[in-house]
Each structure stands twice: as C-alpha cells, then as structure tokens.
Amino acid sequence: MGLDAVHRYAMIPPGKLLRPLLVLHAALTVGGELGAVLPAAVGIEGAHVGSLLHDDIIDRDTQRRGRAAVHTEFGPAQAVVAGNALFFSWFATLSECRRLGVPADRVERAMAVQAEAGVAICRGAFDELAMRGDLELGVGAYVAMARAKTAVLLAAACRVGAILGGGDAPTTELLGDFGDHLGICFQIRDDVLPYDPIAARAMGKPSDSDVRNRRPTLPVLIAHRRADPESRAALRHALLDETEPELALCRIRAVLERTGALDTAHAMADDHARRARELLTRLPATAHVAHVRALALLTRPAH
Amino acid sequence: MGLDAVHRYAMIPPGKLLRPLLVLHAALTVGGELGAVLPAAVGIEGAHVGSLLHDDIIDRDTQRRGRAAVHTEFGPAQAVVAGNALFFSWFATLSECRRLGVPADRVERAMAVQAEAGVAICRGAFDELAMRGDLELGVGAYVAMARAKTAVLLAAACRVGAILGGGDAPTTELLGDFGDHLGICFQIRDDVLPYDPIAARAMGKPSDSDVRNRRPTLPVLIAHRRADPESRAALRHALLDETEPELALCRIRAVLERTGALDTAHAMADDHARRARELLTRLPATAHVAHVRALALLTRPAH
C-alpha cells in the first residue's frame, strides 16, 4: 500500500471543497485565469486534508467523512507522514502554477501567504491543546482559536487566489477578510453541531469528539458564563469528568438549552456571515462576485 | 508552555548544523551574498529538526542529542504540531530572503526544490515503514531509502543555496549531486554506528533504535546476503524476534564481524565520499569551494 493510495483514500470522495472553490472564485473575481490557478486550488484541499489526518490522530477520532479515519485504516505513522506530504505538496502546486504562466512574483507572494497561514494554524493548534478543559476561556480567546482552526486557511485561500489571479493589494485584503469572517462563522456552526441532535447525526464524524477532547467550544463557554452555580457545576462535571461521552453530551445539551447558549452562538455566527457578505458588496458586481456571495449563503444556519 | 519554547528546546543546543552550512557554502560558492541567504539556512535546520520530532514519535525514540526527545518532554500531539510549524517556517524563511533582496524568480525556484524535497522525504519515510523487517531488501532499495532519509535534504540544501545565491543551472546541479553523495555516505555511516560499540556510546541517541524498529540497514543487509544458513537464521531471529534490544545488537554484531559487512558498508560510504569530492574538483578553486571540500572530509570514517 503506497502513499498515493493513502492520499486517494483521504481525498476521494471529497468534502465540500470549500477551500479550492474560494481560491478559484477569488482568482476569477480579480480577473485571473482559472486554468493557471487550478493547481493551487488542489493544493489547498490537500493541505486541509493533511491537517485533518493529523487532527484525527491527536483527537483520537476514528471516523471521518463517514469512513474509517486514515490513521485507523493505515496506521498512525502512515497518517502523520501522509499529512506531511500533503503540506509539502501544497507548495509544489504553486510551482505548477508558475509553469502554467503565473509570474514568479505572484507565486512568491502566494508562498508567503501559505507559509504564514501554515505557521499560524500550527500555533493555534498548539495553544488549543493547552486550552482543553478550560471553561473560563473568554470569547476573545475562543475567536482566536476558531480563527487558527478554520478562518486562517479560508482567508489564505482567498488571498492566494487573488494574488495568483493578479488582484491588487486592497482587493486581496478585502477577499482575505471575507475568508476570515466566513471561517469564524463556519467554526462556530461546526462547534454548535454536536449539541444539535438532528444535525449531529448527519455529520459523518463522531459528534462526541469535542466532549471526549474536553474542548471548550463557544456554546459551552457562553453557557458556563451564564449558568447558575448548580448548572455550572453540572457543565463542568459533564465536560471534564464524565467518562461516557453520550451522557456528557446529553447533560451539556440540557444546560445549553436552559441558558439559550445555542441561539447566542448562532447569532455570533450570523454576525460574521453578515460582515462577510457586506465586504463582498464593496467589490464590482460581476458574476464571479455573485459566486463568492453564494458561498457566503452557506454560512446560514442549517435549521 | 508555548510553541516557541518547544522550538527553542528542539533547536538549542543545535546539532552539527550541516544543512545550514551547505546552504551558505553553496550560496557563497556561486558568488551569492551570505546575509540574504541566511534565513533559508535557518529554515532548513528547522525543517530537519521538524522531521526528527516526527521520526522520534514514529520510532518511539525517547532520547535525542543527549536529552529527552520533544514528544517525551512535551507530549506527542505537541511534537507533531511543533514539527509541522517548522515545515511551514521553512517556506516562510524564503520570503525573508525575498525581503532581503533575493529576486522573486530565485525564491520561486528555491521553493520548488524545497517542496519537491519535502514530498520525496515523506514518500521515502512512508515506504520505509513497509520495508521494516525485510531482510531480502536489495542494495538498490536501501540506497533509495538512504537517499530519501538523508541525501534528498542535503542535496536540497546545496541546490537552494546555489539558486538563492544566483548560481547557473549546471553549477546548481553539480552542488546538488555533491549533496546527494554526501547524504548517502552520511546515512551509511549512521547505519553502521549502532553496531560499532565505541562510536555508539557517543551518539546521544539510543543505539538500539534501528533494532527496535526492525530496520534493515546496509550492514545488516550485506551480512544477511553473505551469511551461511545458520548465521542468517541468527540474524533474522535477532532483528525480528528478539525482544531484548541489547541482546539483539550483540548477536547482530557477531554476524556482521564474521561476514565483514561493516568493512563493506564503510567501503560503499567511502565511494560516495570520493564521488562527492570529485564533483567539487570541477568547480573553480575558490575559498568557498575549499569550505565545501572540508565538509566532504567529515564523511571519512570516524575510526
């Protein structure tokens, strides 16, 4: 079983392909050519999947996209190495863009964005490990965590697409900020999912991952701040001490409902979605902008 | 404990700094400026250390450079993430070179070399996992493994230095080939070490790693090919079945001595060292070439 087979397993069937779509739409928005940017779009999906391979090892998640996780299927050492290969391939795809005619200075700037994003994501992942079990975490620290976990890569997708497509600095920054708000919105929705019984069933990955990893996600943090001492103790006990994840989820859900934390979390996500859409209105109204706007609609709550 | 502290622990005190030296000497050899290339030299040491962090997890090695390995000191999840951050930083250092005045097209070509090397190293590491315990492995497969494990990064160091320093294509390739031979030579010497009791004691890392990981290294492969059926069975048993590493090492050493495998392995290493030195003689005789030649001398057997 070779490395290519592992990559094929990890990447096909694909997920939503949100990051490649953002690369391509950003490039088209600034008047770039789709063909020459395509490798970078493939590359960022690889980097995303690579990070999932490592996350699943770290979180001991054995399911991903409705199938066995890569480390479960092929072994943890194999999954670490396969993830690394995808990180390096992300940069190799930029030289393919160069061969397809993208000027060297654009490739160099896209590389800088990718490298900076990669380091920021690692920094966030590292800090997140220390924040596990911390229910006193402020909303600011949560947003920083959500940014590193999701928004940094979405913003990088937009920036890389805009840079490779030949966009000017203000438009590149605007699209990057769009990706940032989109990413925070997505991460909040994702953090709410395990506590929404109907949505959780359709996830294709274990909904007890956050609880098993004692992850202080936004709804839990909001509920903890609002709850009376009794509910607060129940929440703390469920997240930190309860060894049966299903029971822990059930008890946390009860406190979230009592405190209205899910609605508040969704309202915060809505706010980031609104700001993402607002940014797009500042762009010239072309068909490509319409596509990017359509993506922003994905950030509406599923229910 | 933040990510920077882990990186500081992993990188200071440093190892031999061979890869940074190769970057700098290659840049100086082609007439490049040291200052502008310095970030890339730091970056490749980071990438090397990052790969060691992951290797130590995969090989369950708990010691490195005479101290606790990073995953032992800070945790395996932390070590995986810290390694990844160093991989991304490797590319971030190239944009620092750009800021220091290296032209974008050189940075882009250096990025391509780094990305290609990274993928090749991962491919080799992945294949190596499948080769563990395989005593029938041919010398060709071993050299391919040694190349991915060590020579690819040494060759990349030379190529990156030459490219950033403004070297022409033939000189860049020549220096790359030099790094390739140097790397294979180094890997063979490294593979011989655990079976040399005096050298093994000065290693600063566990000398039983190859045995514990059932790694078919060059001396063992040569001995296996040469040994009579009885010694061959002893070798196989020691590498594959013996659970006490010290005893396994002792038994393997006996077969290596009987078959003269260590001398043959050293002769192969000498041959690569000779070819590396020969390549350097084709370069103009400047002081910088003299430095690179001095490095080649490092490849002589320690005893």
Coordinates of C-alpha atoms in Angstrom, one line a residue, chain A residues 1-4 6 54 58 77-78 80-82 84-85 87-92 94-95 98 104-105 107-108 111-112 114-116 118-119 122-123 125-127 129, chain B residues 1-4 6 54 58 77-78 80-82 84-85 87-92 94-95 98 104-105 107-108 111-112 114-116 118-119 122-123 125-127 129:
Chain A
M1 CA 0.0 0.0 0.0
G2 CA 1.8 3.2 -1.2
L3 CA 1.5 6.8 -0.2
D4 CA -0.6 7.6 -3.3
V6 CA -3.5 6.7 1.2
H54 CA -3.2 14.9 12.0
I58 CA -4.5 13.9 18.1
A77 CA 2.8 6.7 11.5
Q78 CA 1.5 6.4 8.0
V80 CA 1.5 11.5 10.1
V81 CA 3.7 11.1 7.0
A82 CA 0.9 11.3 4.5
N84 CA 3.2 16.0 5.9
A85 CA 3.5 15.0 2.2
F87 CA 1.7 20.0 3.3
F88 CA 4.8 20.0 1.1
S89 CA 2.6 19.3 -2.0
W90 CA 0.7 22.5 -1.2
F91 CA 3.8 24.4 -2.1
A92 CA 4.7 22.1 -5.0
L94 CA 2.5 26.7 -6.6
S95 CA 5.4 25.8 -8.9
R98 CA 4.4 29.1 -12.3
A104 CA 7.2 34.4 -10.3
D105 CA 6.5 37.4 -8.0
V107 CA 3.9 32.8 -6.8
E108 CA 6.4 34.1 -4.3
M111 CA 4.0 31.2 -1.0
A112 CA 4.4 33.7 1.8
Q114 CA 0.6 29.9 2.6
A115 CA 3.7 29.6 4.8
E116 CA 2.4 32.3 7.2
G118 CA 0.6 27.2 8.0
V119 CA 2.6 28.5 10.9
C122 CA 0.1 25.2 14.0
R123 CA 0.4 27.9 16.6
A125 CA -3.4 24.0 17.3
F126 CA -0.6 24.0 19.8
D127 CA -2.3 26.6 22.0
L129 CA -4.1 21.7 23.3
Chain B
M1 CA 4.4 26.3 27.7
G2 CA 4.2 27.9 24.2
L3 CA 5.2 26.7 20.8
D4 CA 8.3 28.9 20.8
V6 CA 9.2 23.8 22.3
H54 CA 8.2 13.2 13.9
I58 CA 7.3 7.1 14.9
A77 CA 0.5 15.9 19.9
Q78 CA 2.6 18.9 20.8
V80 CA 3.5 16.6 15.8
V81 CA 2.3 20.2 15.7
A82 CA 5.7 21.7 16.5
N84 CA 4.5 20.9 11.2
A85 CA 5.2 24.5 12.2
F87 CA 7.9 22.7 7.9
F88 CA 5.8 25.7 7.2
S89 CA 8.5 28.1 8.6
W90 CA 11.0 26.6 6.1
F91 CA 9.0 28.3 3.4
A92 CA 8.4 31.4 5.4
L94 CA 12.3 32.0 1.8
S95 CA 10.1 35.1 1.9
R98 CA 13.0 37.9 -0.7
A104 CA 11.4 36.6 -6.8
D105 CA 12.3 34.1 -9.5
V107 CA 12.8 32.4 -4.4
E108 CA 10.2 30.6 -6.5
M111 CA 10.5 26.9 -3.1
A112 CA 10.1 24.3 -5.9
Q114 CA 12.1 22.6 -1.1
A115 CA 8.6 21.4 -1.9
E116 CA 9.8 18.6 -4.1
G118 CA 9.7 17.5 1.3
V119 CA 7.4 15.3 -0.7
C122 CA 7.7 11.8 3.0
R123 CA 7.5 9.3 0.2
A125 CA 9.6 7.7 5.1
F126 CA 6.3 6.1 4.1
D127 CA 8.0 3.3 2.0
L129 CA 7.6 1.8 7.2

